[in-house]
mmCIF file of C-alpha atoms in Angstrom:
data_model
loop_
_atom_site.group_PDB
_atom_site.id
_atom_site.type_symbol
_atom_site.label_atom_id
_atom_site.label_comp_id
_atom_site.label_asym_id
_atom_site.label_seq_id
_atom_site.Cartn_x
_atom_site.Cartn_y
_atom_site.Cartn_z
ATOM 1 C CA UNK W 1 -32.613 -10.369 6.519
ATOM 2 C CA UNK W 2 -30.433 -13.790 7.245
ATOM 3 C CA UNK W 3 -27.489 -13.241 9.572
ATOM 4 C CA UNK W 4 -25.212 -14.324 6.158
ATOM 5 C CA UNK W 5 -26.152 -11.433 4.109
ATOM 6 C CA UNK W 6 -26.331 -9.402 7.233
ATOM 7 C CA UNK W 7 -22.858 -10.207 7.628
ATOM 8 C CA UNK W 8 -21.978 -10.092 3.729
ATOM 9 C CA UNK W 9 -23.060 -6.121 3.925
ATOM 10 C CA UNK W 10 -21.265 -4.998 6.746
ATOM 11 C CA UNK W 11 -17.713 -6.420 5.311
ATOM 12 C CA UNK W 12 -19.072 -5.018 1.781
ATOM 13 C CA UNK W 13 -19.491 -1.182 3.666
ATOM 14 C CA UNK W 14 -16.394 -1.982 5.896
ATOM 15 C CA UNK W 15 -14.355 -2.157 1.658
ATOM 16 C CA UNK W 16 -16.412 1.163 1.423
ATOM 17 C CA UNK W 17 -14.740 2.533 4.724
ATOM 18 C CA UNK W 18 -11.587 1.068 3.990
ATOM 19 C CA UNK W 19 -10.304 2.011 0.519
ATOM 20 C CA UNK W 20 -8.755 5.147 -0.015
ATOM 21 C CA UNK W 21 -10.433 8.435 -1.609
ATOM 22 C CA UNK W 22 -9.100 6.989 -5.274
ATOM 23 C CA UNK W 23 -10.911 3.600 -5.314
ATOM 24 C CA UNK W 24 -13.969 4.485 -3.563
ATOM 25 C CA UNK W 25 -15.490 4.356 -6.818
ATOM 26 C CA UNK W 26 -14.231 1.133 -7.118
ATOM 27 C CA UNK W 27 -15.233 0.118 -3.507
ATOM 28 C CA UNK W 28 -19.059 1.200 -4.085
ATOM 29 C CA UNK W 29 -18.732 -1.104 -7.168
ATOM 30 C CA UNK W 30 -18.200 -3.856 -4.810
ATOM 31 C CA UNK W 31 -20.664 -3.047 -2.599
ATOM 32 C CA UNK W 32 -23.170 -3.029 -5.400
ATOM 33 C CA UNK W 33 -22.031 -6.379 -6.881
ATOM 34 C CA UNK W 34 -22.408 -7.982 -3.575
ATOM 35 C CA UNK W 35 -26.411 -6.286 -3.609
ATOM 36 C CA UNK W 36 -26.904 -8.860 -6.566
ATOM 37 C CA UNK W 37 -25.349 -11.883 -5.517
ATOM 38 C CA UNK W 38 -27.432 -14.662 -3.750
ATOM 39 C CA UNK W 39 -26.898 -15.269 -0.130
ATOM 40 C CA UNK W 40 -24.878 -18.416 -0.011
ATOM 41 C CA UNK W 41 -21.804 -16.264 -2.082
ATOM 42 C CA UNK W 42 -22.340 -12.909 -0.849
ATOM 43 C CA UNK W 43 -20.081 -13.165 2.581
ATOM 44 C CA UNK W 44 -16.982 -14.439 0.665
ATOM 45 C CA UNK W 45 -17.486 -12.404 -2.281
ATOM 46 C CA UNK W 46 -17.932 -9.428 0.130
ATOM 47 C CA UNK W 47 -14.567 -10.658 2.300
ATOM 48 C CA UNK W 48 -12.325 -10.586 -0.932
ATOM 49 C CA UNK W 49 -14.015 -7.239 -1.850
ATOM 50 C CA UNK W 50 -12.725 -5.947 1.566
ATOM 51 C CA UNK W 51 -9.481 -7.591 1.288
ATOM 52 C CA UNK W 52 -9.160 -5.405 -2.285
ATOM 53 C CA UNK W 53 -10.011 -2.411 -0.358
ATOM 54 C CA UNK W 54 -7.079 -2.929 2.269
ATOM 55 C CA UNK W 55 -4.839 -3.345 -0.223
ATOM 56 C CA UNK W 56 -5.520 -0.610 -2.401
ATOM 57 C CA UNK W 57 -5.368 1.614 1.283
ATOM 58 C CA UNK W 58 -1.954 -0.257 2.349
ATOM 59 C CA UNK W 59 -0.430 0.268 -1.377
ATOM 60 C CA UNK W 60 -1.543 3.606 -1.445
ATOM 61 C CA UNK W 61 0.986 6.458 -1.259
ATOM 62 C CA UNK W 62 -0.884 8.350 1.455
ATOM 63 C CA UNK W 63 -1.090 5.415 2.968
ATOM 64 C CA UNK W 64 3.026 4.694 2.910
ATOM 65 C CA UNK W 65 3.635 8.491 3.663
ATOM 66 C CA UNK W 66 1.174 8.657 6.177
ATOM 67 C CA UNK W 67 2.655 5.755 8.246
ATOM 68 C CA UNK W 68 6.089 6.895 7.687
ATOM 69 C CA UNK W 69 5.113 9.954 9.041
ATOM 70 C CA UNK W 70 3.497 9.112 12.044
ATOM 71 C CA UNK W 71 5.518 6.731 12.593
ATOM 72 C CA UNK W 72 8.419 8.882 12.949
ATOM 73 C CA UNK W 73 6.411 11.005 15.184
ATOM 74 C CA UNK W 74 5.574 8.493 17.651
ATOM 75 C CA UNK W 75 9.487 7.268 17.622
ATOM 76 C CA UNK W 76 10.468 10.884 18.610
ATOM 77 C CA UNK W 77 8.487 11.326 21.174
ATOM 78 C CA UNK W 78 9.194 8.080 22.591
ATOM 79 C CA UNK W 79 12.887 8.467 22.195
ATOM 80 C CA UNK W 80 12.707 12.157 23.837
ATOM 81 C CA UNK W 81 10.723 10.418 26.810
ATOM 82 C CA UNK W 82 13.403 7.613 26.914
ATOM 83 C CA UNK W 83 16.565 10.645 26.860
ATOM 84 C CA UNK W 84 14.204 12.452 30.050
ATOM 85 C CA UNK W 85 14.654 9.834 31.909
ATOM 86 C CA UNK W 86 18.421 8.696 31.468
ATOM 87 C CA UNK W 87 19.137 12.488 31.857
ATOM 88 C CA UNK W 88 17.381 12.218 34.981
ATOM 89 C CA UNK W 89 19.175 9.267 36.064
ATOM 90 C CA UNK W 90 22.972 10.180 35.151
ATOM 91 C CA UNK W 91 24.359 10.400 38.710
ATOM 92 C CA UNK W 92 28.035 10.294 38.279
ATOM 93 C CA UNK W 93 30.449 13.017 38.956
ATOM 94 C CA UNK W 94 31.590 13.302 35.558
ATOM 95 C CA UNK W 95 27.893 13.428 34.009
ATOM 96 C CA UNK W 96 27.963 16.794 33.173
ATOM 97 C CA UNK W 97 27.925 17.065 29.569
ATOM 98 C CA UNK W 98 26.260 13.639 28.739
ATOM 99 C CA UNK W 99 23.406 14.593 30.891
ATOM 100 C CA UNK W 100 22.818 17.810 28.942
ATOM 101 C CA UNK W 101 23.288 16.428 25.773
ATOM 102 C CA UNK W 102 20.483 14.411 26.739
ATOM 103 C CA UNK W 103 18.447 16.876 27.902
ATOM 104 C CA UNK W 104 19.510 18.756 24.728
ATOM 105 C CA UNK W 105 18.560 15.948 22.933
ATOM 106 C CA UNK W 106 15.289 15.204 24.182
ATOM 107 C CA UNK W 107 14.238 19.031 23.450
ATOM 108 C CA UNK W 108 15.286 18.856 19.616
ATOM 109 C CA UNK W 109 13.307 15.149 19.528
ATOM 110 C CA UNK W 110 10.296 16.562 20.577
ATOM 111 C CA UNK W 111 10.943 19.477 18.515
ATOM 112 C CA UNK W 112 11.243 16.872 15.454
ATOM 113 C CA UNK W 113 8.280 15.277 16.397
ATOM 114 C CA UNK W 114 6.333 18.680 16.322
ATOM 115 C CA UNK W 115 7.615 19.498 13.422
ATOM 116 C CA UNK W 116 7.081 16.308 11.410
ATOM 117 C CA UNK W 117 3.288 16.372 12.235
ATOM 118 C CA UNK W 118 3.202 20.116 11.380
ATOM 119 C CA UNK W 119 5.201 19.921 7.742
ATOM 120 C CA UNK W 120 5.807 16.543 6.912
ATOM 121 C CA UNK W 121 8.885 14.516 6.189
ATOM 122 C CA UNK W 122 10.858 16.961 4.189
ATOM 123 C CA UNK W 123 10.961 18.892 7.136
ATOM 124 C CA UNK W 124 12.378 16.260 9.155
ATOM 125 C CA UNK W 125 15.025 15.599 7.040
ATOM 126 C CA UNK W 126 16.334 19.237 7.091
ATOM 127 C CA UNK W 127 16.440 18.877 10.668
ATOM 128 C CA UNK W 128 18.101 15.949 11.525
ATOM 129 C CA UNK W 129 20.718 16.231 8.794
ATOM 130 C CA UNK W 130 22.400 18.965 11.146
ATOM 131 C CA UNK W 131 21.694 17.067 14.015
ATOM 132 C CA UNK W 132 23.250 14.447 12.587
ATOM 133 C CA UNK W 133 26.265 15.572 11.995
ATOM 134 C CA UNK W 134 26.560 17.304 15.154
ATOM 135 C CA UNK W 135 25.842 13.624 16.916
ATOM 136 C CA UNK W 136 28.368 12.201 14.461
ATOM 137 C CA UNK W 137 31.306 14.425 15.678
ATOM 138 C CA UNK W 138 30.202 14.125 19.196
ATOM 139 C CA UNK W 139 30.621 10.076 18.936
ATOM 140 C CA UNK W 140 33.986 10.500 17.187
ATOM 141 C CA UNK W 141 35.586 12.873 20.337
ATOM 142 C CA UNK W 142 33.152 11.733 23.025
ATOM 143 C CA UNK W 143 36.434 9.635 24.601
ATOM 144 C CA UNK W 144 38.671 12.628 23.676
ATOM 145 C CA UNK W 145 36.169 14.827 25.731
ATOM 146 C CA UNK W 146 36.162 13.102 28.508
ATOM 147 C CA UNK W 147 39.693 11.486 29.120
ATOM 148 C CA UNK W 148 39.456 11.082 32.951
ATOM 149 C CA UNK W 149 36.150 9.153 33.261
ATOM 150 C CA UNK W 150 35.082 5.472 33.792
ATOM 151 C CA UNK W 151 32.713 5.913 31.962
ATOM 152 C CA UNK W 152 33.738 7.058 28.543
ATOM 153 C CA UNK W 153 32.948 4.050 26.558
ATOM 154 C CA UNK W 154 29.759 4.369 28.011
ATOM 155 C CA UNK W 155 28.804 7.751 27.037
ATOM 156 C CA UNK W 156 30.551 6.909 23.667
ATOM 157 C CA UNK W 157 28.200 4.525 22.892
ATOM 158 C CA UNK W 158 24.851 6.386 23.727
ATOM 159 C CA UNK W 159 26.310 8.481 21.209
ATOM 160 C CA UNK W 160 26.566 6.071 18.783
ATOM 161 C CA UNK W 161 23.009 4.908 19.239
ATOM 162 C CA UNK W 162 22.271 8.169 18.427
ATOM 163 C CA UNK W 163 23.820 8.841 15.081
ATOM 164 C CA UNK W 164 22.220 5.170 14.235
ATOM 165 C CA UNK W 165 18.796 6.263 15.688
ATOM 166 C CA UNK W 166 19.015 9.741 13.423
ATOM 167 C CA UNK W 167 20.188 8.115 10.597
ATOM 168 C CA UNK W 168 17.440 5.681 10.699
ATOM 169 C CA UNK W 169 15.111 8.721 10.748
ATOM 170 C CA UNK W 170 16.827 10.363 7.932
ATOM 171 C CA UNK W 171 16.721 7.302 5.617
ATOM 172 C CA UNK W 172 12.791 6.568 6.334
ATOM 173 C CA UNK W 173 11.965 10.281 5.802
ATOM 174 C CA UNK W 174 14.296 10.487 2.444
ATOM 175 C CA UNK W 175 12.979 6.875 1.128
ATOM 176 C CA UNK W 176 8.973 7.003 2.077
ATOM 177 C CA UNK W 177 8.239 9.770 -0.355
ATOM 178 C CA UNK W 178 10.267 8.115 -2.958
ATOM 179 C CA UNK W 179 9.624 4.945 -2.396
ATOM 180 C CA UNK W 180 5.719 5.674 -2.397
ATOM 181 C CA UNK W 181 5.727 7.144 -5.894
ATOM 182 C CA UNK W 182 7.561 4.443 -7.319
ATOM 183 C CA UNK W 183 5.041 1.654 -6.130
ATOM 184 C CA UNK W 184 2.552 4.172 -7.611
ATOM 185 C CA UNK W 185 4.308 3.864 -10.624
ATOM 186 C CA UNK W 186 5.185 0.436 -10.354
ATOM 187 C CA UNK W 187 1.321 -0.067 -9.571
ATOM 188 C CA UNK W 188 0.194 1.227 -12.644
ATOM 189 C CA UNK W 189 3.123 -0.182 -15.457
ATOM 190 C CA UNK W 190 2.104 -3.994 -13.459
ATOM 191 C CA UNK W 191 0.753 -5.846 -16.973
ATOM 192 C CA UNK Z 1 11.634 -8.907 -32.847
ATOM 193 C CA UNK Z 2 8.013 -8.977 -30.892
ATOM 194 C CA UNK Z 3 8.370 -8.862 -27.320
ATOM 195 C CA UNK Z 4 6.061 -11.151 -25.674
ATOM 196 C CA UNK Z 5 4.083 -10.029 -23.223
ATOM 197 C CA UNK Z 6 4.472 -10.804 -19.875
ATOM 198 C CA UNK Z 7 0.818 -11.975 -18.615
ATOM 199 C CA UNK Z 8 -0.040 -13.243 -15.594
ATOM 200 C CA UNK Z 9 -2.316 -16.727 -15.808
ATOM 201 C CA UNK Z 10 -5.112 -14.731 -13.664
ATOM 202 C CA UNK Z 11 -5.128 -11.648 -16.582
ATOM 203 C CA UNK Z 12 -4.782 -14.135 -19.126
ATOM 204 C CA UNK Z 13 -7.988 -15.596 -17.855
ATOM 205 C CA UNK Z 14 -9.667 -12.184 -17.226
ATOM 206 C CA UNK Z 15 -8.601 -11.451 -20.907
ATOM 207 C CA UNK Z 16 -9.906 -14.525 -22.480
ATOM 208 C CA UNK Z 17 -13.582 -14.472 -20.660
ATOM 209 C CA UNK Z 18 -14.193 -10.796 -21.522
ATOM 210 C CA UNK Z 19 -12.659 -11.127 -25.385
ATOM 211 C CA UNK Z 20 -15.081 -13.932 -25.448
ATOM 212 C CA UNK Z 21 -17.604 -11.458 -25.747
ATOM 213 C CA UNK Z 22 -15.977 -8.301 -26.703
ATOM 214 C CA UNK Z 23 -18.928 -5.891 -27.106
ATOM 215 C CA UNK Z 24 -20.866 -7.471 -23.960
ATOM 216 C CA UNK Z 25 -20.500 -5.777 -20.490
ATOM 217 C CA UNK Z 26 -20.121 -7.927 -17.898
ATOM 218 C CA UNK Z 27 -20.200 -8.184 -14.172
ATOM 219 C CA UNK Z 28 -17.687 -9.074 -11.365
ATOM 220 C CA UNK Z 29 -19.517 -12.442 -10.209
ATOM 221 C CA UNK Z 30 -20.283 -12.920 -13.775
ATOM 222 C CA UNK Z 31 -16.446 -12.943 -14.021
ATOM 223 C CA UNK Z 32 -15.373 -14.126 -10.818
ATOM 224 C CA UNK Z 33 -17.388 -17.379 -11.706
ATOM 225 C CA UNK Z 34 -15.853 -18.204 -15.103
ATOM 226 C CA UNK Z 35 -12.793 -17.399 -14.603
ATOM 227 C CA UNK Z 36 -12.587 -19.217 -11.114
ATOM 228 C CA UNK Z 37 -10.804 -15.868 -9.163
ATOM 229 C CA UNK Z 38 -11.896 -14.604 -5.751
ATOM 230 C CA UNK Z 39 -13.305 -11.124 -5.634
ATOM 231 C CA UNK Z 40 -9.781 -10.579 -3.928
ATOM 232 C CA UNK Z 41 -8.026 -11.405 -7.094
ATOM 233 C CA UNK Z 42 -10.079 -10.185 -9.751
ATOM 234 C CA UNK Z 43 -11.036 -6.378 -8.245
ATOM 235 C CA UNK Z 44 -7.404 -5.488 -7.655
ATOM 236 C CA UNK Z 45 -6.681 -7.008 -11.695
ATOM 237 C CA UNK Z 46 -9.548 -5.191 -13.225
ATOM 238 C CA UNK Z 47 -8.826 -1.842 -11.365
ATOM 239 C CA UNK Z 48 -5.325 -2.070 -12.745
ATOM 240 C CA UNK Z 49 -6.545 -2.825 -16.314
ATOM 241 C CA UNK Z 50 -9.143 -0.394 -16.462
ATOM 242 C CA UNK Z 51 -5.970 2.068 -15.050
ATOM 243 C CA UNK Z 52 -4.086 1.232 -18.091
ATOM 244 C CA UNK Z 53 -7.227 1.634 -20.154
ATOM 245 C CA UNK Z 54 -6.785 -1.519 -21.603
ATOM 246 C CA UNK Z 55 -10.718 -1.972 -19.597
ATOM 247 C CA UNK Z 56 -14.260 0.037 -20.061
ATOM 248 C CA UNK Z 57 -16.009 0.356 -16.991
ATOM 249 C CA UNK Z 58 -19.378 2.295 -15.942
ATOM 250 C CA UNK Z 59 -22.334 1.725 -14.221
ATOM 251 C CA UNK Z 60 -25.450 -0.158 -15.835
ATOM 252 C CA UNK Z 61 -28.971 0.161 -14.950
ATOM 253 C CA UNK Z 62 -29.619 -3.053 -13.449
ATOM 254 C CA UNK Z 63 -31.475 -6.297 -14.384
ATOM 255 C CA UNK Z 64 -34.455 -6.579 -13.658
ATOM 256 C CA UNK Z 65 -35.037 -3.005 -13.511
ATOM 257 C CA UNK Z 66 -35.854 -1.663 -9.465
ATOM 258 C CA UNK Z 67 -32.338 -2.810 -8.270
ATOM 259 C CA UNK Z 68 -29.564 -0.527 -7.522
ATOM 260 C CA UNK Z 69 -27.136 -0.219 -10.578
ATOM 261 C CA UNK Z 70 -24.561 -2.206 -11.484
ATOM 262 C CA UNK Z 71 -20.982 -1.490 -12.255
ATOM 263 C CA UNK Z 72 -19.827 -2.990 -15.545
ATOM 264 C CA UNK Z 73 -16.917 -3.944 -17.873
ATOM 265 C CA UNK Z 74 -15.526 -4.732 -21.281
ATOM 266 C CA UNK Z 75 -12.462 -4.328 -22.928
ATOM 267 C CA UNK Z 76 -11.193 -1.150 -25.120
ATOM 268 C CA UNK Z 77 -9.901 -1.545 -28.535
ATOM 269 C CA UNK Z 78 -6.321 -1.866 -27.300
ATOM 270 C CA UNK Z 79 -7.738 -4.476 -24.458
ATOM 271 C CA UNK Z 80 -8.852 -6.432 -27.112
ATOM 272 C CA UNK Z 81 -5.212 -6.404 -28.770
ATOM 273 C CA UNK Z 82 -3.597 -7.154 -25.459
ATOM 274 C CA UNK Z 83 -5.784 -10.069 -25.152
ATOM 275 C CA UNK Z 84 -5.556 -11.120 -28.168
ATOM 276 C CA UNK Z 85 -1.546 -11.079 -28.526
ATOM 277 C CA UNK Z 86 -2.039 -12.824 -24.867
ATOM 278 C CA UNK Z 87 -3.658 -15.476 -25.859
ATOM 279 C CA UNK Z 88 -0.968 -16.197 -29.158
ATOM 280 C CA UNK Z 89 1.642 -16.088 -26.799
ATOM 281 C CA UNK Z 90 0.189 -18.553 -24.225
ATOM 282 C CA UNK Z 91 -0.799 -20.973 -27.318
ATOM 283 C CA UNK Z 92 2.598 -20.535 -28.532
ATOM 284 C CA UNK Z 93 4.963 -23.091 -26.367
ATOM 285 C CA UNK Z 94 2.323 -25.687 -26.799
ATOM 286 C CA UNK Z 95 2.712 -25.405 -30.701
ATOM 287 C CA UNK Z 96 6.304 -25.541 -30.401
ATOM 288 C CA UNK Z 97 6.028 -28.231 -27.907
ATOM 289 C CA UNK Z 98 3.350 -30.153 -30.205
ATOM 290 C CA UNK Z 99 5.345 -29.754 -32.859
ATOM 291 C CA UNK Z 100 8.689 -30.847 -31.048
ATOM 292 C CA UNK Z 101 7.013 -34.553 -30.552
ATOM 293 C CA UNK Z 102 5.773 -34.621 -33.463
ATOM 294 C CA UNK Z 103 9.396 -34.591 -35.327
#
């Protein structure tokens, strides 16, 4: 077999491996058209095949869900990591309460993160809309809390992150699901 | 008033090489090479028009018999409409614009 139809089948079986469960009919329809082409217009026939197959995986709704998802996961964990360590770094006198809020906060990140890649993204949105709020009020009387210190404007702003970080969370794991039907349905009206 | 369809050039061509041949089943390289799309192009546009089963497809023994089978397509009755009313409304601005120089 010559090295261009050698190459021609593997992109035509990497379509195969790449399209989702819906168009693997579809897929295995390319790889058979590329069995009957001749071997000077198999590899580029075979390359768009595989770009098809991308596509219909990157379009697809598991696809969008699925990286939303994960996504999300990885960003908790991350972000609980990143509230270990400034916990673990908050030296000052009047740390007290920002310190456990971190710590507090880096438990109910990993927490989300467990949860999301136990139940999904519905379940992250029913916890972090709490959460939220909780953050939200914090941000609003984190100066009022803590009168005396330096570093109020500081600590004030952390908490701001936050309620931008959570919201952030909240909006991707309210907007994926929706969002991923309607390209399905956009997908399917196209003309 | 009829609405005019909206039709891409790339579906209009798909349209007008399979209504060409109606009853015929063709292939994708068949396709590919008169219409002058990349597999890239024409897969995704006849997945989508055999989703709005406006396109037949099914697999066909293959010719000359001892190959694997091949995966083949023709318009449905309403794909034939669609390209049909496609191909009016593409010929239509260069009527009006024929007949514009004309008076």
């Amino acid at each position: 077999m010559i090295p261009a139809r050698r190459f021609a089948d593997a992109l035509a079986q990497a379509a195969v491996s790449a399209s989702p469960p819906e168009r693997r009919e579809w897929a295995e329809a390319m790889r058979a058209e590329v069995d009957h082409l001749p071997d000077s217009d198999a590899a580029a026939f075979a390359a768009g095949c595989l770009w098809t197959a991308v596509r219909a995986r990157v379009d697809s709704a598991g696809f969008v869900l699925g990286a939303a998802r994960w996504g999300l996961v990885l960003a908790a964990i991350l972000w609980a990591g990143l509230h270990l360590r400034l916990a673990g770094r908050m030296s000052a006198a009047d740390a007290a309460l920002p310190e456990a809020l971190s710590y507090a906060a880096a438990a109910i990140y990993a927490l989300g993160a467990l949860a999301t890649a136990l139940f999904g993204l519905r379940v992250t949105a029913v916890l972090a809309t709490p959460v939220l709020g909780l953050t939200a009020i914090y941000a609003a009387a984190a100066a009022t809390l803590m009168p005396q210190s330096p570093n109020r404007a500081f600590y004030q702003a952390l908490a701001v992150e936050e309620v931008a970080v959570l919201l952030a969370a909240l909006l991707i794991a309210l907007v994926a699901p929706r969002w991923a039907a309607a390209r399905t349905v956009a997908a399917a009206a196209k003309p | 008033m009829n609405r005019r369809p909206n039709i891409s050039r790339q579906t209009r061509a798909v349209f007008a090489a399979l209504a060409a041949r109606s009853q015929a089943w063709r292939h994708g390289y068949d396709l590919s090479r008169e219409t002058g799309l990349k597999s890239g192009t024409l897969y995704p546009l006849l997945i989508r028009l055999h989703d709005q089963g406006l396109l037949e497809a099914e697999w066909r023994p293959s010719d000359p018999p001892g190959r694997p089978p091949r995966h083949a397509y023709r318009l449905t009755a309403a794909g034939v409409a669609l390209a049909r009313e496609s191909a009016a409304a593409a010929a239509e601005p260069a009527v009006g614009a024929l007949s514009g120089a004309v008076a």
